[in-house]
Amino acid sequence: MGTDTRNRILAAAARLFHERGFEATGVATILREVGVNSGSLYHFFPSKEALLVGVLERHLESLHSTILEPAAGATDDPIERVFALLGLYRRGLVITDFTRGCLIGNLALEVGDGRPHVRALIEASFSVWAEGVRSWLDAAGDRLPADLDRGALSRFVLTVMEGAVMQARAAGSLEPFDASVAQLRSYMELLAAQARLGRGEAPAMPAGRETVEPSDEAPPPGRSAWRSW
Amino acid sequence: MGTDTRNRILAAAARLFHERGFEATGVATILREVGVNSGSLYHFFPSKEALLVGVLERHLESLHSTILEPAAGATDDPIERVFALLGLYRRGLVITDFTRGCLIGNLALEVGDGRPHVRALIEASFSVWAEGVRSWLDAAGDRLPADLDRGALSRFVLTVMEGAVMQARAAGSLEPFDASVAQLRSYMELLAAQARLGRGEAPAMPAGRETVEPSDEAPPPGRSAWRSW
DNA sequence: TAGTTACTAGAACGATCAATCAATATTTGT
DNA sequence: ACAAATATTGATTGATCGTTCTAGTAACTA
């Protein structure tokens, strides 16, 4: 069935683009991986760039089901969902031995200007991702300061994730990732303390940053295979 | 003189790798740009990858003089030096019309495993960069909490810079960059407030995050041309 | 001045690149 | 069962890839 071939091409292309990058992945490699000939690929996609667009559209469509919903399913606490989301990327780094990171982040830095259609899809993925985080921040209600710009903070979470993944890959270690996430947690705890102060509650600041080490290995439930983000 | 040719090759390669990426830059393009033949290039560099190593070594050597010292020269306030540093990258985004971002960040995501020599140089650049920030944080003395992990915070500043540059490039806009930097400023102000509290001073929390807009255009002095970071 | 080294010119190499196309097979609709 | 649409094959295209090689020039050493 044609649709099946198309999907297999998209899946292989997504994995290879993720792992090696767009330029470094040859069409021949994709064809070999899928076990199909060039005519088939060019029947569905008029060019390699169109294939990239297909990969990004597919990623955008599945962002909720493969990333945001799993993170939301990990806990009911809206703020902890943010860190569950970061935990997904952390696990991805471990499972892939730091070879992939974030597909969208990789492509964002690889495809510069030119290819405006591609860049628009990358930005769209970023927006959907951040909007998901924003919905959790909104759900946190008065646990965060009333005057906090929740949109900006959700974008900041994305900023931290991408920067942390980048450093972890460069170092081949979780240490920079965990350190960055710990800083983000510290920030959000300070915001929560500020919110309590604003509500006239106990003025206690959170205790010192005791660097909560994430439970290494044996990640929570849902040990699903590493997917495409 | 041979050294001059070598330098011109390195300069052109650095700019092209920065702008288009390593894989997307052909050796022929570099040769055309420098106005030299392949024999010259391969006289100095045994391979394209060795040329990349040369670019990274050169970048690492000049990190202090081209980035850290200019940021330190912008202000005497150690904490403001952090934001002056971020301002340099902000200006770079504008000057290059979002076509480059951070060379090291770009390469960090492009060259995965394999090429361990390259990855080590990337990590070295990250370390030097963060160490520079850490020296400023140390100089801030008791304006930051005594128990703060200044090494982790300096890494966090790098995390925020890289993530913010990535989003700005994807969006083709300074907005995500400015928003992320504003969040970082908010975090550091909360840390400063916590430090004051720890010293038994006025318990006042910083005012609401009024989103200080950075002075657009007309950047401070030293309008040096956009270099290689 | 002869010899050696450092550097550059430029053609050429095989490999791989993305992409094309006519021919063939398969599925679908009637 | 037949025709039309869809899907796939696989050889082939010209361009470009990184790299090699020989020849030759320039600069320093003895």
Coordinates of C-alpha atoms (C1' of nucleotides) in Angstrom, one line a residue:
Chain A
M1 CA 0.0 0.0 0.0
G2 CA 1.4 3.4 -1.0
T3 CA 0.5 5.1 2.3
D4 CA 2.5 2.5 4.2
T5 CA 5.6 3.2 2.0
R6 CA 5.2 6.8 2.5
N7 CA 5.0 6.4 6.3
R8 CA 8.1 4.2 6.3
I9 CA 10.0 6.7 4.3
L10 CA 8.9 9.5 6.7
A11 CA 9.9 7.4 9.7
A12 CA 13.3 6.6 8.4
A13 CA 14.0 10.1 7.3
A14 CA 12.9 11.5 10.6
R15 CA 15.3 9.2 12.5
L16 CA 18.2 9.9 10.2
F17 CA 17.6 13.6 10.1
H18 CA 17.4 13.5 13.9
E19 CA 20.6 11.5 14.3
R20 CA 22.9 12.8 11.5
G21 CA 21.2 16.1 10.4
F22 CA 19.5 17.0 7.2
E23 CA 22.5 17.8 5.0
A24 CA 24.5 14.8 6.3
T25 CA 21.8 12.4 5.4
G26 CA 21.9 11.2 1.8
V27 CA 18.7 10.2 0.0
A28 CA 20.4 6.9 -0.8
T29 CA 20.8 6.1 2.9
I30 CA 17.1 6.6 3.4
L31 CA 16.3 4.4 0.5
R32 CA 18.6 1.7 1.7
E33 CA 17.1 1.9 5.2
V34 CA 13.5 1.6 4.0
G35 CA 14.3 -0.9 1.3
V36 CA 12.8 1.0 -1.5
N37 CA 13.9 2.7 -4.7
S38 CA 14.4 6.3 -5.5
G39 CA 11.4 6.4 -7.8
S40 CA 9.1 5.6 -4.9
L41 CA 10.5 8.4 -2.7
Y42 CA 10.2 10.9 -5.5
H43 CA 6.7 9.7 -6.2
F44 CA 5.6 10.9 -2.8
F45 CA 8.0 13.8 -2.3
P46 CA 9.2 16.0 -5.2
S47 CA 12.5 16.8 -3.5
K48 CA 14.6 16.1 -0.4
E49 CA 13.4 19.4 1.1
A50 CA 9.8 18.3 0.6
L51 CA 10.6 15.2 2.5
L52 CA 12.0 17.4 5.3
V53 CA 8.7 19.3 5.3
G54 CA 6.8 16.1 5.5
V55 CA 8.9 15.0 8.5
L56 CA 8.2 18.3 10.2
E57 CA 4.5 18.3 9.5
R58 CA 4.3 14.8 10.9
H59 CA 6.2 15.8 14.0
L60 CA 4.0 18.8 14.5
E61 CA 0.9 16.7 14.3
S62 CA 2.2 14.2 16.8
L63 CA 3.6 16.7 19.3
H64 CA 0.7 16.4 21.7
S65 CA 0.4 12.7 21.7
T66 CA 4.0 11.8 21.8
I67 CA 5.4 14.5 24.2
L68 CA 3.0 16.8 25.9
E69 CA 0.4 14.2 26.8
P70 CA 2.9 11.7 28.2
A71 CA 4.4 14.5 30.3
A72 CA 0.9 15.5 31.5
G73 CA 0.1 11.9 32.3
A74 CA 3.1 11.6 34.6
T75 CA 1.6 13.8 37.4
D76 CA -1.4 15.9 38.2
D77 CA 0.6 18.7 39.6
P78 CA 0.7 21.3 36.8
I79 CA 4.1 22.6 37.8
E80 CA 5.6 19.1 38.1
R81 CA 4.4 18.4 34.6
V82 CA 7.0 20.9 33.4
F83 CA 9.7 18.9 35.0
A84 CA 8.2 15.6 33.8
L85 CA 8.5 17.1 30.3
L86 CA 12.1 17.9 30.9
G87 CA 12.5 14.4 32.3
L88 CA 11.3 13.0 28.9
Y89 CA 14.1 14.7 27.1
R90 CA 16.5 13.6 29.8
R91 CA 15.5 10.0 29.3
G92 CA 15.9 10.4 25.6
L93 CA 19.4 11.6 26.0
V94 CA 20.2 8.4 28.0
I95 CA 18.4 6.0 25.7
T96 CA 20.1 7.3 22.6
D97 CA 23.4 7.7 24.2
F98 CA 23.4 11.5 23.5
T99 CA 23.3 10.9 19.8
R100 CA 20.0 12.8 19.0
G101 CA 18.8 15.4 21.3
C102 CA 15.8 17.4 20.0
L103 CA 14.9 17.0 16.3
I104 CA 13.5 20.5 16.1
G105 CA 16.3 22.1 17.9
N106 CA 18.9 20.4 15.7
L107 CA 17.1 21.5 12.5
A108 CA 16.5 25.0 13.9
L109 CA 20.2 25.6 13.9
E110 CA 21.0 23.7 10.8
V111 CA 18.6 25.2 8.3
G112 CA 19.2 28.9 8.4
D113 CA 17.4 31.4 6.3
G114 CA 16.4 30.2 2.9
R115 CA 13.8 27.4 3.2
P116 CA 11.3 29.8 4.9
H117 CA 8.7 27.0 4.8
V118 CA 10.9 24.8 6.9
R119 CA 11.7 27.5 9.4
A120 CA 8.0 28.3 9.8
L121 CA 7.3 24.7 10.7
I122 CA 10.1 24.7 13.2
E123 CA 8.7 27.8 14.8
A124 CA 5.3 26.2 14.8
S125 CA 6.6 23.3 16.7
F126 CA 8.3 25.6 19.2
S127 CA 5.0 27.4 19.6
V128 CA 2.9 24.3 20.2
W129 CA 5.5 23.0 22.7
A130 CA 5.5 26.3 24.6
E131 CA 1.8 26.6 24.5
G132 CA 1.5 23.2 26.1
V133 CA 3.8 24.4 28.9
R134 CA 1.8 27.6 29.2
S135 CA -1.4 25.7 29.8
W136 CA 0.2 24.0 32.7
L137 CA 1.5 27.3 34.1
D138 CA -2.0 28.7 33.8
A139 CA -3.4 25.7 35.7
A140 CA -1.0 26.5 38.5
G141 CA -3.2 29.4 39.4
D142 CA -2.0 31.5 42.3
R143 CA 0.9 29.3 43.1
L144 CA 2.7 31.6 40.7
P145 CA 2.7 35.4 41.0
A146 CA -0.4 37.0 39.6
D147 CA 1.6 39.4 37.4
L148 CA 3.9 36.8 36.0
D149 CA 4.1 36.6 32.2
R150 CA 3.2 33.0 31.8
G151 CA 3.8 33.0 28.1
A152 CA 7.3 34.3 28.6
L153 CA 8.0 31.7 31.3
S154 CA 6.8 28.9 29.1
R155 CA 9.1 30.1 26.3
F156 CA 11.9 30.2 28.9
V157 CA 11.3 26.5 29.8
L158 CA 11.8 25.7 26.1
T159 CA 14.9 27.9 26.1
V160 CA 16.3 25.9 29.1
M161 CA 15.4 22.6 27.6
E162 CA 17.2 23.3 24.3
G163 CA 20.2 24.8 25.9
A164 CA 20.5 22.0 28.4
V165 CA 20.1 19.3 25.7
M166 CA 22.8 21.0 23.7
Q167 CA 25.3 21.1 26.5
A168 CA 24.5 17.5 27.6
R169 CA 25.2 16.3 24.0
A170 CA 28.5 18.3 23.8
A171 CA 29.6 16.9 27.1
G172 CA 28.3 13.5 26.6
S173 CA 27.0 13.7 30.1
L174 CA 23.8 14.4 32.0
E175 CA 25.5 16.7 34.4
P176 CA 25.0 20.0 32.5
F177 CA 21.4 19.0 31.8
D178 CA 20.6 18.2 35.4
A179 CA 22.4 21.4 36.6
S180 CA 20.3 23.5 34.3
V181 CA 17.1 21.9 35.3
A182 CA 18.0 22.4 38.9
Q183 CA 18.4 26.1 38.3
L184 CA 15.1 26.3 36.6
R185 CA 13.5 24.5 39.5
S186 CA 15.2 27.0 41.9
Y187 CA 13.7 29.8 39.8
M188 CA 10.2 28.5 39.9
E189 CA 10.4 27.9 43.6
L190 CA 11.5 31.5 44.1
L191 CA 8.5 32.5 42.0
A192 CA 6.2 30.3 44.1
A193 CA 7.6 31.9 47.3
Q194 CA 7.0 35.3 45.8
A195 CA 3.5 34.3 45.0
R196 CA 2.9 33.2 48.6
L197 CA 4.3 36.5 49.8
G198 CA 1.9 38.3 47.5
R199 CA -1.0 36.4 49.0
G200 CA 0.1 37.5 52.5
E201 CA 1.0 34.0 53.6
A202 CA 4.1 32.8 55.5
P203 CA 7.0 34.9 54.2
A204 CA 9.3 31.9 54.3
M205 CA 11.7 31.7 51.4
P206 CA 12.4 28.2 50.1
A207 CA 15.3 26.5 51.7
G208 CA 18.7 26.6 50.1
R209 CA 19.1 24.9 46.8
E210 CA 20.0 21.5 47.9
T211 CA 20.3 20.2 44.3
V212 CA 17.7 17.5 44.1
E213 CA 19.4 14.7 42.1
P214 CA 16.9 13.1 39.8
S215 CA 16.5 9.5 40.4
D216 CA 19.0 8.1 37.9
E217 CA 18.0 5.1 35.9
A218 CA 14.8 3.2 36.5
P219 CA 12.7 6.0 35.1
P220 CA 9.0 6.0 36.2
P221 CA 6.4 4.1 34.3
G222 CA 5.7 4.1 30.6
R223 CA 9.1 2.9 29.4
S224 CA 8.1 3.5 25.8
A225 CA 10.7 3.3 23.2
W226 CA 12.5 6.4 22.3
R227 CA 10.5 8.1 19.6
S228 CA 11.1 11.1 17.4
W229 CA 11.4 14.2 19.4
Chain B
M1 CA 53.4 34.3 3.1
G2 CA 52.0 30.9 4.0
T3 CA 50.8 31.9 7.4
D4 CA 48.6 34.6 5.9
T5 CA 47.0 32.1 3.5
R6 CA 46.4 29.7 6.4
N7 CA 44.7 32.5 8.3
R8 CA 42.6 33.6 5.4
I9 CA 41.4 30.0 4.9
L10 CA 40.6 29.7 8.6
A11 CA 38.7 33.0 8.5
A12 CA 36.6 32.1 5.5
A13 CA 35.9 28.6 6.8
A14 CA 34.8 29.9 10.1
R15 CA 32.4 32.3 8.5
L16 CA 31.0 29.7 6.2
F17 CA 30.7 27.0 8.8
H18 CA 29.0 29.5 11.0
E19 CA 26.6 30.6 8.4
R20 CA 25.8 27.4 6.5
G21 CA 27.1 24.7 8.8
F22 CA 29.9 22.2 8.4
E23 CA 28.3 19.7 6.1
A24 CA 26.6 22.3 3.9
T25 CA 29.9 24.1 3.2
G26 CA 31.8 22.6 0.3
V27 CA 35.6 22.8 0.2
A28 CA 35.2 24.4 -3.3
T29 CA 33.2 27.3 -1.7
I30 CA 36.0 28.0 0.7
L31 CA 38.6 27.9 -2.0
R32 CA 36.6 30.3 -4.2
E33 CA 36.0 32.7 -1.3
V34 CA 39.7 32.8 -0.4
G35 CA 40.9 32.8 -4.0
V36 CA 43.2 29.9 -3.5
N37 CA 43.6 26.4 -4.9
S38 CA 42.9 23.1 -3.3
G39 CA 46.7 22.3 -3.0
S40 CA 47.1 25.2 -0.7
L41 CA 44.3 24.2 1.6
Y42 CA 45.5 20.6 1.8
H43 CA 49.0 21.8 2.4
F44 CA 47.9 23.2 5.7
F45 CA 45.0 20.9 6.6
P46 CA 45.1 17.2 5.8
S47 CA 41.3 17.0 5.6
K48 CA 38.1 19.1 5.9
E49 CA 37.7 17.8 9.4
A50 CA 41.2 19.0 10.3
L51 CA 40.1 22.4 9.0
L52 CA 37.2 22.4 11.3
V53 CA 39.5 21.5 14.2
G54 CA 41.6 24.5 13.2
V55 CA 38.6 26.8 13.2
L56 CA 37.6 25.5 16.7
E57 CA 41.1 25.9 18.1
R58 CA 41.3 29.4 16.8
H59 CA 37.9 30.2 18.2
L60 CA 38.9 28.8 21.6
E61 CA 42.0 30.9 21.7
S62 CA 40.2 34.1 20.9
L63 CA 37.3 33.5 23.2
H64 CA 38.5 35.8 25.9
S65 CA 39.6 38.7 23.7
T66 CA 36.6 38.7 21.3
I67 CA 33.8 37.9 23.7
L68 CA 34.5 37.8 27.4
E69 CA 36.7 40.9 27.6
P70 CA 34.4 43.1 25.5
A71 CA 31.5 42.1 27.8
A72 CA 33.6 42.7 30.9
G73 CA 34.6 46.1 29.5
A74 CA 31.0 47.2 29.1
T75 CA 30.4 47.6 32.8
D76 CA 32.1 47.3 36.2
D77 CA 29.1 45.6 37.8
P78 CA 29.9 41.9 37.7
I79 CA 26.3 40.9 37.4
E80 CA 25.6 43.4 34.7
R81 CA 28.6 41.8 32.8
V82 CA 26.5 38.7 32.4
F83 CA 23.8 40.7 30.6
A84 CA 26.3 42.7 28.6
L85 CA 27.6 39.3 27.4
L86 CA 24.1 38.3 26.4
G87 CA 23.7 41.7 24.7
L88 CA 26.7 40.9 22.5
Y89 CA 24.9 37.9 21.2
R90 CA 21.8 39.9 20.8
R91 CA 23.6 42.4 18.7
G92 CA 25.1 39.6 16.7
L93 CA 21.7 38.3 15.8
V94 CA 20.6 41.8 14.6
I95 CA 23.8 42.5 12.6
T96 CA 23.7 39.1 10.8
D97 CA 20.0 39.2 10.4
F98 CA 19.6 36.0 12.4
T99 CA 21.7 34.0 9.9
R100 CA 24.4 32.8 12.3
G101 CA 23.7 32.6 16.0
C102 CA 26.5 31.0 18.0
L103 CA 29.1 29.0 16.0
I104 CA 29.8 26.6 18.8
G105 CA 26.1 26.0 19.5
N106 CA 25.5 25.3 15.8
L107 CA 28.4 22.8 15.6
A108 CA 27.5 21.2 18.9
L109 CA 24.2 20.1 17.4
E110 CA 25.5 19.3 14.0
V111 CA 28.5 17.1 14.8
G112 CA 27.1 14.3 16.9
D113 CA 29.3 11.5 18.1
G114 CA 32.0 10.3 15.9
R115 CA 34.6 13.1 15.6
P116 CA 35.4 13.0 19.3
H117 CA 38.2 15.5 18.8
V118 CA 35.7 18.0 17.5
R119 CA 33.3 17.5 20.3
A120 CA 36.0 17.9 22.9
L121 CA 36.9 21.3 21.4
I122 CA 33.2 22.3 21.5
E123 CA 32.9 21.3 25.1
A124 CA 36.2 23.2 25.9
S125 CA 34.7 26.4 24.4
F126 CA 31.6 25.9 26.5
S127 CA 33.7 25.5 29.6
V128 CA 35.8 28.6 29.0
W129 CA 32.7 30.6 28.3
A130 CA 31.0 29.4 31.5
E131 CA 34.2 29.9 33.5
G132 CA 34.3 33.5 32.4
V133 CA 30.7 34.0 33.7
R134 CA 31.5 32.2 36.8
S135 CA 34.4 34.6 37.6
W136 CA 31.9 37.4 37.4
L137 CA 29.4 35.6 39.6
D138 CA 32.2 35.0 42.1
A139 CA 33.0 38.7 42.0
A140 CA 29.5 39.5 42.9
G141 CA 30.3 38.4 46.4
D142 CA 27.4 38.5 48.9
R143 CA 25.0 40.0 46.4
L144 CA 24.2 36.4 45.6
P145 CA 23.3 33.7 48.2
A146 CA 26.3 32.3 50.0
D147 CA 25.2 28.7 49.3
L148 CA 24.5 29.3 45.6
D149 CA 26.3 27.0 43.2
R150 CA 28.0 29.6 41.1
G151 CA 29.3 27.0 38.7
A152 CA 25.9 25.7 38.0
L153 CA 24.5 29.2 37.6
S154 CA 27.2 30.1 35.1
R155 CA 26.3 27.0 33.1
F156 CA 22.7 28.0 33.3
V157 CA 23.6 31.4 31.7
L158 CA 25.1 29.5 28.8
T159 CA 22.0 27.3 28.6
V160 CA 19.8 30.3 28.4
M161 CA 22.0 32.1 25.8
E162 CA 22.0 29.1 23.5
G163 CA 18.3 28.3 23.9
A164 CA 17.4 32.0 23.4
V165 CA 19.6 32.3 20.3
M166 CA 18.1 29.2 18.8
Q167 CA 14.5 30.4 19.3
A168 CA 15.3 33.9 18.0
R169 CA 16.8 32.4 14.8
A170 CA 13.8 30.1 14.3
A171 CA 11.4 33.0 14.8
G172 CA 13.5 35.5 12.9
S173 CA 12.8 37.9 15.8
L174 CA 14.4 39.2 19.0
E175 CA 11.3 38.7 20.9
P176 CA 12.0 35.2 22.2
F177 CA 15.6 36.2 23.0
D178 CA 14.5 39.2 25.0
A179 CA 11.8 37.3 26.8
S180 CA 14.3 34.6 27.9
V181 CA 16.9 37.1 29.0
A182 CA 14.2 38.9 31.0
Q183 CA 13.4 35.7 32.7
L184 CA 17.0 35.1 33.6
R185 CA 17.2 38.7 35.0
S186 CA 14.1 38.0 37.1
Y187 CA 15.7 34.9 38.4
M188 CA 18.9 36.7 39.4
E189 CA 17.0 39.5 41.0
L190 CA 15.2 36.9 43.1
L191 CA 18.5 35.4 44.0
A192 CA 19.8 38.8 45.0
A193 CA 16.7 39.4 47.1
Q194 CA 17.3 36.0 48.8
A195 CA 20.9 37.0 49.5
R196 CA 19.8 40.2 51.1
L197 CA 17.3 38.3 53.3
G198 CA 20.1 35.9 54.3
R199 CA 22.1 38.9 55.4
G200 CA 19.3 40.2 57.5
E201 CA 18.6 43.2 55.4
A202 CA 15.3 44.6 54.2
P203 CA 13.1 41.7 53.4
A204 CA 11.7 43.4 50.4
M205 CA 11.3 41.3 47.4
P206 CA 12.1 42.8 44.0
A207 CA 9.2 44.6 42.4
G208 CA 7.0 42.8 39.8
R209 CA 8.7 41.8 36.7
E210 CA 8.1 44.9 34.6
T211 CA 9.9 43.4 31.6
V212 CA 12.7 45.9 31.1
E213 CA 12.9 46.3 27.3
P214 CA 16.5 46.5 26.2
S215 CA 17.3 49.7 24.4
D216 CA 16.7 48.7 20.8
E217 CA 19.2 49.7 18.2
A218 CA 22.0 52.2 18.9
P219 CA 23.9 49.7 20.9
P220 CA 26.5 51.1 23.3
P221 CA 30.1 51.8 22.3
G222 CA 32.5 49.5 20.5
R223 CA 30.4 48.9 17.4
S224 CA 33.0 46.3 16.2
A225 CA 32.1 44.2 13.2
W226 CA 30.4 40.9 13.9
R227 CA 33.1 38.4 14.4
S228 CA 33.2 34.7 14.8
W229 CA 31.2 33.7 17.8
Chain C
dT1 C1' 75.4 28.7 -6.5
dA2 C1' 73.3 24.5 -5.5
dG3 C1' 70.2 22.2 -2.6
dT4 C1' 66.4 22.0 0.3
dT5 C1' 62.1 23.3 2.0
dA6 C1' 57.7 25.7 1.9
dC7 C1' 54.1 26.9 -0.6
dT8 C1' 50.8 27.2 -4.7
dA9 C1' 48.6 26.0 -9.2
dG10 C1' 45.3 23.3 -11.4
dA11 C1' 43.9 19.2 -13.6
dA12 C1' 42.1 14.9 -12.4
dC13 C1' 40.1 11.0 -9.4
dG14 C1' 36.5 7.9 -7.9
dA15 C1' 32.6 8.5 -5.0
dT16 C1' 28.5 10.2 -3.9
dC17 C1' 25.0 13.8 -4.5
dA18 C1' 19.9 14.8 -5.5
dA19 C1' 17.0 14.0 -9.1
dT20 C1' 14.9 12.0 -13.7
dC21 C1' 12.5 8.8 -16.5
dA22 C1' 10.6 5.1 -19.2
dA23 C1' 9.1 0.7 -18.2
dT24 C1' 6.6 -2.4 -15.2
dA25 C1' 3.7 -3.9 -11.6
dT26 C1' -0.1 -3.3 -8.5
dT27 C1' -4.3 -1.5 -7.0
dT28 C1' -8.7 0.7 -7.7
dG29 C1' -13.1 1.8 -9.8
dT30 C1' -16.6 0.3 -12.9
Chain D
dA1 C1' -13.0 -8.3 -17.0
dC2 C1' -11.3 -4.0 -18.4
dA3 C1' -9.3 0.4 -18.0
dA4 C1' -7.4 4.1 -15.4
dA5 C1' -5.0 5.6 -11.7
dT6 C1' -1.5 4.7 -8.6
dA7 C1' 2.8 2.8 -7.0
dT8 C1' 7.4 0.8 -7.8
dT9 C1' 11.5 -0.6 -10.2
dG10 C1' 16.2 0.4 -11.4
dA11 C1' 19.3 2.3 -14.6
dT12 C1' 21.1 6.7 -15.5
dT13 C1' 21.8 11.8 -15.4
dG14 C1' 25.1 15.7 -14.7
dA15 C1' 26.7 18.1 -10.8
dT16 C1' 29.3 18.3 -6.9
dC17 C1' 31.7 16.0 -3.2
dG18 C1' 36.4 15.6 -0.6
dT19 C1' 40.8 14.4 -1.9
dT20 C1' 45.2 13.4 -4.6
dC21 C1' 48.9 14.3 -7.5
dT22 C1' 52.3 16.3 -10.4
dA23 C1' 54.5 20.3 -11.7
dG24 C1' 56.3 24.5 -10.7
dT25 C1' 57.5 28.8 -8.1
dA26 C1' 59.4 31.2 -4.1
dA27 C1' 62.2 31.6 -0.2
dC28 C1' 65.7 30.3 2.8
dT29 C1' 70.3 27.5 3.9
dA30 C1' 74.8 26.1 3.0

